[in-house]
């Protein structure tokens, strides 16, 4: 087994199978979207012809949704999966959020939650796509003033309740819309069906992966993760590699890998953040160059899937910093040109 090549293929970072960014997000199940501008490249670099316009169209029409969800962080999900994701992940995310509020000595009474939720909902309905600044003004008109931290918790709880979701894609800041208008009405599904569905999505798009990888990514408890795997039945099996057990699906992609390709990977990308077993692609001695213990992830360069350097987005010229002198800036110019064409 070549786990690096298999991850590249099934993460659509090599020989991508999708042209539509919304279809790619649906295939991945959920994608980390911590960095507002770079989440677009995380999706588009996995499509056949990366296009900022294609991503914006899918986002603005509500086929791709951004919200706080797993592990209390930002995610991109497909509108087709939105309500199922809320049912499966929101209860844990709400508990995590309340824990953070408690540690920050923030308490929001039910009366305040109801009143502010109504104002946020009305503002989003009136403007169709409202920014945090719009919410601040609407609250001020009602004589309500609060710091940014407290307001962020109100918005997050409205997201996790299925009331608010992402609005239009603005250049530099998030906006919010009514979920009922952007996504549509909720469809009820059995929890076991949802759990099996997203377990399957995780392993098909990130295989080979361990049980610990899935627990980390999903934020679910280990018993739920074991159950999700069991529900997949004969469609998933275990393969051992260097003493560890990795799960792989029976339809795993294994062909299409070609040597010599460089990737400019954005911060918080699923190629690293989707696993605990990052050592497969990230040499231990360079781990601090890719992420720190506080959960801050950097833009990275991969050659044949192995992390080998850092790069700087949003510059006119290609700026790279390799971990050794084996590579030069000329090696990544083809990929840089694809990235700059995408930005147009």
mmCIF file of C-alpha atoms in Angstrom:
data_model
loop_
_atom_site.group_PDB
_atom_site.id
_atom_site.type_symbol
_atom_site.label_atom_id
_atom_site.label_comp_id
_atom_site.label_asym_id
_atom_site.label_seq_id
_atom_site.Cartn_x
_atom_site.Cartn_y
_atom_site.Cartn_z
ATOM 1 C CA UNK A 1 0.000 0.000 0.000
ATOM 2 C CA UNK A 2 1.183 3.511 -0.865
ATOM 3 C CA UNK A 3 -0.865 5.637 1.579
ATOM 4 C CA UNK A 4 0.476 8.960 0.259
ATOM 5 C CA UNK A 5 -0.563 8.292 -3.345
ATOM 6 C CA UNK A 6 -3.932 6.887 -2.264
ATOM 7 C CA UNK A 7 -4.678 9.959 -0.123
ATOM 8 C CA UNK A 8 -3.790 12.286 -2.990
ATOM 9 C CA UNK A 9 -6.117 10.433 -5.363
ATOM 10 C CA UNK A 10 -9.074 10.110 -3.023
ATOM 11 C CA UNK A 11 -8.746 13.693 -1.764
ATOM 12 C CA UNK A 12 -8.966 14.738 -5.444
ATOM 13 C CA UNK A 13 -5.563 16.435 -5.240
ATOM 14 C CA UNK A 14 -4.324 14.231 -8.064
ATOM 15 C CA UNK A 15 -6.328 13.425 -11.215
ATOM 16 C CA UNK A 16 -9.471 15.206 -9.924
ATOM 17 C CA UNK A 17 -12.831 13.785 -10.998
ATOM 18 C CA UNK A 18 -15.042 16.844 -10.399
ATOM 19 C CA UNK A 19 -15.663 20.025 -12.379
ATOM 20 C CA UNK A 20 -18.412 21.457 -10.149
ATOM 21 C CA UNK A 21 -17.155 22.851 -6.798
ATOM 22 C CA UNK A 22 -20.463 22.040 -5.066
ATOM 23 C CA UNK A 23 -20.203 18.412 -6.145
ATOM 24 C CA UNK A 24 -16.648 18.316 -4.788
ATOM 25 C CA UNK A 25 -17.776 19.658 -1.390
ATOM 26 C CA UNK A 26 -20.591 17.109 -1.295
ATOM 27 C CA UNK A 27 -18.107 14.325 -2.056
ATOM 28 C CA UNK A 28 -15.802 15.478 0.765
ATOM 29 C CA UNK A 29 -18.665 15.654 3.283
ATOM 30 C CA UNK A 30 -17.249 18.726 5.012
ATOM 31 C CA UNK A 31 -14.152 20.850 4.429
ATOM 32 C CA UNK A 32 -12.373 23.063 6.912
ATOM 33 C CA UNK A 33 -13.075 26.705 6.084
ATOM 34 C CA UNK A 34 -11.225 28.567 8.821
ATOM 35 C CA UNK A 35 -9.443 30.947 6.440
ATOM 36 C CA UNK A 36 -12.190 32.826 4.589
ATOM 37 C CA UNK A 37 -10.240 33.641 1.437
ATOM 38 C CA UNK A 38 -8.236 30.431 1.180
ATOM 39 C CA UNK A 39 -11.202 28.048 1.610
ATOM 40 C CA UNK A 40 -12.005 28.809 -2.039
ATOM 41 C CA UNK A 41 -8.647 27.537 -3.245
ATOM 42 C CA UNK A 42 -9.005 24.450 -1.030
ATOM 43 C CA UNK A 43 -12.098 23.534 -3.043
ATOM 44 C CA UNK A 44 -11.014 24.693 -6.478
ATOM 45 C CA UNK A 45 -7.584 23.041 -6.434
ATOM 46 C CA UNK A 46 -9.501 19.755 -6.236
ATOM 47 C CA UNK A 47 -11.468 20.435 -9.430
ATOM 48 C CA UNK A 48 -10.457 19.898 -13.044
ATOM 49 C CA UNK A 49 -10.436 23.600 -13.969
ATOM 50 C CA UNK A 50 -10.052 25.815 -10.880
ATOM 51 C CA UNK A 51 -12.282 28.896 -11.113
ATOM 52 C CA UNK A 52 -12.997 31.562 -8.507
ATOM 53 C CA UNK A 53 -16.158 32.439 -10.429
ATOM 54 C CA UNK A 54 -17.422 28.853 -10.279
ATOM 55 C CA UNK A 55 -16.939 28.761 -6.507
ATOM 56 C CA UNK A 56 -18.663 32.121 -5.995
ATOM 57 C CA UNK A 57 -21.638 31.067 -8.110
ATOM 58 C CA UNK A 58 -22.058 27.847 -6.128
ATOM 59 C CA UNK A 59 -21.681 29.713 -2.823
ATOM 60 C CA UNK A 60 -24.015 32.612 -3.646
ATOM 61 C CA UNK A 61 -26.818 30.360 -4.884
ATOM 62 C CA UNK A 62 -26.603 28.298 -1.697
ATOM 63 C CA UNK A 63 -25.231 25.026 -3.078
ATOM 64 C CA UNK A 64 -22.180 25.442 -0.801
ATOM 65 C CA UNK A 65 -22.778 26.545 2.791
ATOM 66 C CA UNK A 66 -20.236 27.797 5.343
ATOM 67 C CA UNK A 67 -21.016 27.504 9.048
ATOM 68 C CA UNK A 68 -19.557 26.605 12.422
ATOM 69 C CA UNK A 69 -20.021 22.895 12.918
ATOM 70 C CA UNK A 70 -17.542 20.115 13.708
ATOM 71 C CA UNK A 71 -14.998 20.725 16.481
ATOM 72 C CA UNK A 72 -16.528 24.187 16.933
ATOM 73 C CA UNK A 73 -14.784 25.438 13.766
ATOM 74 C CA UNK A 74 -15.791 26.714 10.332
ATOM 75 C CA UNK A 75 -16.774 24.118 7.732
ATOM 76 C CA UNK A 76 -18.001 24.061 4.146
ATOM 77 C CA UNK A 77 -20.843 21.620 3.488
ATOM 78 C CA UNK A 78 -23.154 20.904 0.587
ATOM 79 C CA UNK A 79 -26.696 22.245 0.792
ATOM 80 C CA UNK A 80 -27.823 18.676 0.077
ATOM 81 C CA UNK A 81 -26.112 17.559 3.312
ATOM 82 C CA UNK A 82 -26.792 20.637 5.421
ATOM 83 C CA UNK A 83 -29.728 19.474 7.552
ATOM 84 C CA UNK A 84 -28.273 16.013 8.088
ATOM 85 C CA UNK A 85 -25.021 17.629 9.253
ATOM 86 C CA UNK A 86 -26.928 19.857 11.673
ATOM 87 C CA UNK A 87 -28.734 16.828 13.132
ATOM 88 C CA UNK A 88 -25.539 14.802 13.521
ATOM 89 C CA UNK A 89 -23.000 17.386 14.637
ATOM 90 C CA UNK A 90 -24.834 20.373 16.153
ATOM 91 C CA UNK A 91 -25.578 18.828 19.585
ATOM 92 C CA UNK A 92 -21.861 18.247 20.250
ATOM 93 C CA UNK A 93 -20.939 21.635 18.744
ATOM 94 C CA UNK A 94 -23.455 23.408 20.979
ATOM 95 C CA UNK A 95 -21.990 21.684 24.040
ATOM 96 C CA UNK A 96 -18.476 22.717 22.967
ATOM 97 C CA UNK A 97 -19.619 26.312 22.414
ATOM 98 C CA UNK A 98 -21.279 26.499 25.821
ATOM 99 C CA UNK A 99 -18.086 25.158 27.370
ATOM 100 C CA UNK A 100 -16.083 27.940 25.722
ATOM 101 C CA UNK A 101 -18.618 30.502 26.916
ATOM 102 C CA UNK A 102 -18.318 29.210 30.455
ATOM 103 C CA UNK A 103 -14.515 29.318 30.372
ATOM 104 C CA UNK A 104 -14.726 32.922 29.132
ATOM 105 C CA UNK A 105 -17.236 33.745 31.909
ATOM 106 C CA UNK A 106 -19.977 34.553 29.393
ATOM 107 C CA UNK A 107 -23.549 33.648 30.303
ATOM 108 C CA UNK A 108 -26.432 34.312 27.905
ATOM 109 C CA UNK A 109 -29.890 34.087 29.518
ATOM 110 C CA UNK A 110 -32.689 32.507 27.490
ATOM 111 C CA UNK A 111 -34.525 35.839 27.289
ATOM 112 C CA UNK A 112 -31.493 37.513 25.714
ATOM 113 C CA UNK A 113 -30.935 34.589 23.358
ATOM 114 C CA UNK A 114 -34.540 34.762 22.127
ATOM 115 C CA UNK A 115 -34.550 38.552 21.697
ATOM 116 C CA UNK A 116 -31.211 38.732 19.877
ATOM 117 C CA UNK A 117 -32.072 35.707 17.718
ATOM 118 C CA UNK A 118 -35.240 37.507 16.574
ATOM 119 C CA UNK A 119 -33.284 40.650 15.636
ATOM 120 C CA UNK A 120 -30.612 38.681 13.776
ATOM 121 C CA UNK A 121 -33.266 36.721 11.912
ATOM 122 C CA UNK A 122 -35.205 39.829 10.926
ATOM 123 C CA UNK A 123 -32.059 41.623 9.771
ATOM 124 C CA UNK A 124 -30.980 38.682 7.615
ATOM 125 C CA UNK A 125 -34.491 38.460 6.155
ATOM 126 C CA UNK A 126 -34.587 42.177 5.327
ATOM 127 C CA UNK A 127 -31.105 42.375 3.781
ATOM 128 C CA UNK A 128 -30.994 38.867 2.272
ATOM 129 C CA UNK A 129 -27.262 38.804 3.070
ATOM 130 C CA UNK A 130 -26.202 40.551 6.295
ATOM 131 C CA UNK A 131 -22.744 41.175 7.759
ATOM 132 C CA UNK A 132 -21.834 41.313 11.433
ATOM 133 C CA UNK A 133 -21.762 45.107 11.122
ATOM 134 C CA UNK A 134 -25.383 44.996 9.933
ATOM 135 C CA UNK A 135 -26.281 43.005 13.031
ATOM 136 C CA UNK A 136 -24.494 45.515 15.270
ATOM 137 C CA UNK A 137 -26.511 48.390 13.742
ATOM 138 C CA UNK A 138 -29.810 46.497 14.044
ATOM 139 C CA UNK A 139 -29.145 45.699 17.686
ATOM 140 C CA UNK A 140 -28.140 49.293 18.405
ATOM 141 C CA UNK A 141 -31.453 50.497 16.948
ATOM 142 C CA UNK A 142 -33.137 48.376 19.629
ATOM 143 C CA UNK A 143 -30.875 49.806 22.322
ATOM 144 C CA UNK A 144 -28.755 46.648 22.585
ATOM 145 C CA UNK A 145 -24.983 46.915 22.640
ATOM 146 C CA UNK A 146 -22.559 44.055 23.210
ATOM 147 C CA UNK A 147 -18.926 43.317 22.505
ATOM 148 C CA UNK A 148 -17.858 41.391 19.424
ATOM 149 C CA UNK A 149 -17.115 38.241 21.402
ATOM 150 C CA UNK A 150 -20.624 37.986 22.832
ATOM 151 C CA UNK A 151 -22.233 38.730 19.463
ATOM 152 C CA UNK A 152 -20.135 35.995 17.851
ATOM 153 C CA UNK A 153 -21.600 33.474 20.284
ATOM 154 C CA UNK A 154 -25.127 34.629 19.425
ATOM 155 C CA UNK A 155 -24.411 34.199 15.707
ATOM 156 C CA UNK A 156 -22.826 30.796 16.250
ATOM 157 C CA UNK A 157 -25.791 29.522 18.260
ATOM 158 C CA UNK A 158 -28.121 30.775 15.509
ATOM 159 C CA UNK A 159 -26.039 28.802 12.989
ATOM 160 C CA UNK A 160 -26.146 25.629 15.072
ATOM 161 C CA UNK A 161 -29.914 25.939 15.480
ATOM 162 C CA UNK A 162 -30.315 25.954 11.706
ATOM 163 C CA UNK A 163 -31.602 29.544 11.695
ATOM 164 C CA UNK A 164 -28.687 31.345 9.998
ATOM 165 C CA UNK A 165 -26.174 30.129 7.443
ATOM 166 C CA UNK A 166 -23.736 31.803 5.065
ATOM 167 C CA UNK A 167 -24.926 34.596 2.787
ATOM 168 C CA UNK A 168 -23.228 35.867 -0.352
ATOM 169 C CA UNK A 169 -19.483 35.460 -0.823
ATOM 170 C CA UNK A 170 -17.929 38.855 -0.077
ATOM 171 C CA UNK A 171 -14.249 39.586 -0.761
ATOM 172 C CA UNK A 172 -13.021 39.832 2.827
ATOM 173 C CA UNK A 173 -15.791 39.185 5.373
ATOM 174 C CA UNK A 174 -18.491 36.661 6.136
ATOM 175 C CA UNK A 175 -22.164 37.355 5.582
ATOM 176 C CA UNK A 176 -25.271 35.573 6.819
ATOM 177 C CA UNK A 177 -28.622 34.595 5.362
ATOM 178 C CA UNK A 178 -31.766 32.847 6.568
ATOM 179 C CA UNK A 179 -31.287 29.115 6.193
ATOM 180 C CA UNK A 180 -34.927 28.729 5.158
ATOM 181 C CA UNK A 181 -34.264 31.000 2.174
ATOM 182 C CA UNK A 182 -30.786 29.731 1.294
ATOM 183 C CA UNK A 183 -31.114 25.980 1.826
ATOM 184 C CA UNK A 184 -34.807 25.226 2.114
ATOM 185 C CA UNK A 185 -36.864 23.191 4.518
ATOM 186 C CA UNK A 186 -35.595 20.374 6.673
ATOM 187 C CA UNK A 187 -36.022 16.724 5.710
ATOM 188 C CA UNK A 188 -36.056 14.176 8.515
ATOM 189 C CA UNK A 189 -33.626 11.247 8.333
ATOM 190 C CA UNK A 190 -32.796 8.420 10.704
ATOM 191 C CA UNK A 191 -29.657 9.120 12.764
ATOM 192 C CA UNK A 192 -28.054 5.784 11.900
ATOM 193 C CA UNK A 193 -28.603 6.514 8.217
ATOM 194 C CA UNK A 194 -26.936 9.914 8.608
ATOM 195 C CA UNK A 195 -24.056 8.445 10.605
ATOM 196 C CA UNK A 196 -23.395 5.770 7.977
ATOM 197 C CA UNK A 197 -23.667 8.345 5.191
ATOM 198 C CA UNK A 198 -21.003 10.635 6.622
ATOM 199 C CA UNK A 199 -18.743 7.848 7.797
ATOM 200 C CA UNK A 200 -18.743 6.650 4.203
ATOM 201 C CA UNK A 201 -17.997 10.152 2.909
ATOM 202 C CA UNK A 202 -15.074 10.545 5.280
ATOM 203 C CA UNK A 203 -13.320 7.289 4.407
ATOM 204 C CA UNK A 204 -14.011 7.469 0.662
ATOM 205 C CA UNK A 205 -12.526 10.958 0.410
ATOM 206 C CA UNK A 206 -9.660 10.624 2.908
ATOM 207 C CA UNK A 207 -8.621 6.974 2.801
ATOM 208 C CA UNK A 208 -6.517 5.347 4.008
ATOM 209 C CA UNK A 209 -7.466 6.645 7.454
ATOM 210 C CA UNK A 210 -7.536 5.251 10.976
ATOM 211 C CA UNK A 211 -10.329 5.152 13.519
ATOM 212 C CA UNK A 212 -8.440 7.850 15.453
ATOM 213 C CA UNK A 213 -8.372 10.010 12.302
ATOM 214 C CA UNK A 214 -12.152 9.752 11.994
ATOM 215 C CA UNK A 215 -12.708 10.530 15.678
ATOM 216 C CA UNK A 216 -10.505 13.627 15.348
ATOM 217 C CA UNK A 217 -12.131 14.862 12.143
ATOM 218 C CA UNK A 218 -15.738 14.301 13.138
ATOM 219 C CA UNK A 219 -15.559 15.404 16.761
ATOM 220 C CA UNK A 220 -17.977 12.551 17.560
ATOM 221 C CA UNK A 221 -17.372 10.136 20.399
ATOM 222 C CA UNK A 222 -15.503 6.932 19.623
ATOM 223 C CA UNK A 223 -18.563 4.708 20.035
ATOM 224 C CA UNK A 224 -20.411 6.682 17.325
ATOM 225 C CA UNK A 225 -17.384 6.408 15.051
ATOM 226 C CA UNK A 226 -17.119 2.653 15.573
ATOM 227 C CA UNK A 227 -20.838 2.334 14.898
ATOM 228 C CA UNK A 228 -20.558 4.351 11.680
ATOM 229 C CA UNK A 229 -17.842 2.010 10.420
ATOM 230 C CA UNK A 230 -19.885 -1.050 11.402
ATOM 231 C CA UNK A 231 -22.911 0.334 9.545
ATOM 232 C CA UNK A 232 -20.840 0.420 6.349
ATOM 233 C CA UNK A 233 -20.688 -3.361 6.492
ATOM 234 C CA UNK A 234 -18.733 -5.128 3.757
ATOM 235 C CA UNK A 235 -18.011 -1.915 1.831
ATOM 236 C CA UNK A 236 -15.050 -1.113 4.098
ATOM 237 C CA UNK A 237 -12.070 -3.185 5.223
ATOM 238 C CA UNK A 238 -8.847 -2.878 7.224
ATOM 239 C CA UNK A 239 -5.333 -2.819 5.794
ATOM 240 C CA UNK A 240 -2.225 -2.735 7.951
ATOM 241 C CA UNK A 241 0.717 -0.441 7.228
ATOM 242 C CA UNK A 242 3.753 -0.123 9.491
ATOM 243 C CA UNK A 243 1.905 -1.698 12.397
ATOM 244 C CA UNK A 244 -1.171 0.548 12.143
ATOM 245 C CA UNK A 245 -4.684 -0.296 10.985
ATOM 246 C CA UNK A 246 -6.128 1.811 8.209
ATOM 247 C CA UNK A 247 -9.653 1.657 6.825
ATOM 248 C CA UNK A 248 -10.206 1.597 3.079
ATOM 249 C CA UNK A 249 -13.369 1.246 1.009
ATOM 250 C CA UNK A 250 -13.814 -1.389 -1.658
ATOM 251 C CA UNK A 251 -14.126 1.310 -4.353
ATOM 252 C CA UNK A 252 -10.900 3.068 -3.311
ATOM 253 C CA UNK A 253 -9.071 4.958 -6.077
ATOM 254 C CA UNK A 254 -5.567 3.597 -6.567
ATOM 255 C CA UNK A 255 -4.781 4.606 -10.170
ATOM 256 C CA UNK A 256 -3.942 8.025 -11.580
ATOM 257 C CA UNK A 257 -0.968 9.005 -9.427
ATOM 258 C CA UNK A 258 1.946 10.556 -11.314
ATOM 259 C CA UNK A 259 5.255 11.569 -9.843
ATOM 260 C CA UNK A 260 6.759 15.032 -9.959
ATOM 261 C CA UNK A 261 3.695 17.119 -9.075
ATOM 262 C CA UNK A 262 3.881 20.058 -6.664
ATOM 263 C CA UNK A 263 0.844 21.301 -4.751
ATOM 264 C CA UNK A 264 0.344 24.720 -3.156
ATOM 265 C CA UNK A 265 -1.909 23.779 -0.263
ATOM 266 C CA UNK A 266 -3.807 26.434 1.734
ATOM 267 C CA UNK A 267 -3.764 26.676 5.539
ATOM 268 C CA UNK A 268 -6.256 24.472 7.404
ATOM 269 C CA UNK A 269 -6.568 22.178 4.409
ATOM 270 C CA UNK A 270 -8.112 18.711 4.723
ATOM 271 C CA UNK A 271 -4.862 17.161 3.496
ATOM 272 C CA UNK A 272 -3.492 17.696 7.009
ATOM 273 C CA UNK A 273 -6.357 18.703 9.245
ATOM 274 C CA UNK A 274 -8.463 15.732 8.185
ATOM 275 C CA UNK A 275 -6.194 13.319 10.104
ATOM 276 C CA UNK A 276 -4.346 12.663 13.316
ATOM 277 C CA UNK A 277 -1.904 10.473 11.344
ATOM 278 C CA UNK A 278 -0.246 13.445 9.634
ATOM 279 C CA UNK A 279 3.208 11.916 9.942
ATOM 280 C CA UNK A 280 2.479 9.904 6.790
ATOM 281 C CA UNK A 281 2.917 13.053 4.674
ATOM 282 C CA UNK A 282 4.609 15.449 7.122
ATOM 283 C CA UNK A 283 8.118 14.632 8.393
ATOM 284 C CA UNK A 284 8.189 15.009 12.172
ATOM 285 C CA UNK A 285 11.180 17.359 12.099
ATOM 286 C CA UNK A 286 9.189 19.834 9.969
ATOM 287 C CA UNK A 287 5.870 19.586 11.805
ATOM 288 C CA UNK A 288 6.285 23.033 13.390
ATOM 289 C CA UNK A 289 6.500 24.562 9.907
ATOM 290 C CA UNK A 290 3.044 23.227 9.009
ATOM 291 C CA UNK A 291 1.100 23.739 12.254
ATOM 292 C CA UNK A 292 1.586 24.456 15.943
ATOM 293 C CA UNK A 293 0.049 22.964 19.084
ATOM 294 C CA UNK A 294 -2.541 25.764 19.246
ATOM 295 C CA UNK A 295 -4.212 24.651 16.022
ATOM 296 C CA UNK A 296 -2.723 27.286 13.690
ATOM 297 C CA UNK A 297 -2.049 25.800 10.235
ATOM 298 C CA UNK A 298 0.228 27.366 7.614
ATOM 299 C CA UNK A 299 0.178 27.357 3.791
ATOM 300 C CA UNK A 300 2.315 24.399 2.729
ATOM 301 C CA UNK A 301 3.929 22.921 -0.363
ATOM 302 C CA UNK A 302 3.775 19.205 -1.153
ATOM 303 C CA UNK A 303 5.897 17.315 -3.659
ATOM 304 C CA UNK A 304 4.487 13.892 -4.546
ATOM 305 C CA UNK A 305 2.325 14.320 -1.470
ATOM 306 C CA UNK A 306 5.155 14.902 1.039
ATOM 307 C CA UNK A 307 5.166 18.322 2.740
ATOM 308 C CA UNK A 308 8.404 20.055 1.792
ATOM 309 C CA UNK A 309 7.958 23.812 2.276
ATOM 310 C CA UNK A 310 5.798 26.889 2.838
ATOM 311 C CA UNK A 311 4.390 29.431 0.402
ATOM 312 C CA UNK A 312 2.832 32.886 0.628
ATOM 313 C CA UNK A 313 -0.638 33.423 -0.899
ATOM 314 C CA UNK A 314 -1.974 36.794 -2.115
ATOM 315 C CA UNK A 315 1.365 37.959 -3.527
ATOM 316 C CA UNK A 316 1.981 38.971 -7.133
ATOM 317 C CA UNK A 317 5.169 36.946 -7.236
ATOM 318 C CA UNK A 318 5.742 33.376 -6.082
ATOM 319 C CA UNK A 319 7.381 33.325 -2.657
ATOM 320 C CA UNK A 320 8.378 29.947 -1.273
ATOM 321 C CA UNK A 321 10.482 28.639 1.596
ATOM 322 C CA UNK A 322 11.539 25.013 1.203
ATOM 323 C CA UNK A 323 12.702 22.883 4.098
ATOM 324 C CA UNK A 324 15.916 22.030 2.230
ATOM 325 C CA UNK A 325 17.831 23.125 -0.873
ATOM 326 C CA UNK A 326 16.612 20.231 -3.000
ATOM 327 C CA UNK A 327 13.835 22.368 -4.543
ATOM 328 C CA UNK A 328 13.688 25.860 -6.065
ATOM 329 C CA UNK A 329 10.961 28.343 -6.912
ATOM 330 C CA UNK A 330 11.094 27.213 -10.551
ATOM 331 C CA UNK A 331 9.788 23.809 -9.484
ATOM 332 C CA UNK A 332 6.430 25.240 -8.389
ATOM 333 C CA UNK A 333 5.906 27.819 -11.139
ATOM 334 C CA UNK A 334 3.441 25.658 -13.094
ATOM 335 C CA UNK A 335 1.270 25.262 -9.994
ATOM 336 C CA UNK A 336 1.662 28.954 -9.133
ATOM 337 C CA UNK A 337 0.402 29.923 -12.597
ATOM 338 C CA UNK A 338 -2.680 27.727 -12.079
ATOM 339 C CA UNK A 339 -3.285 29.454 -8.738
ATOM 340 C CA UNK A 340 -2.936 32.963 -10.203
ATOM 341 C CA UNK A 341 -5.266 32.103 -13.122
ATOM 342 C CA UNK A 342 -7.812 30.846 -10.588
ATOM 343 C CA UNK A 343 -7.662 34.149 -8.664
ATOM 344 C CA UNK A 344 -8.776 36.088 -11.726
#
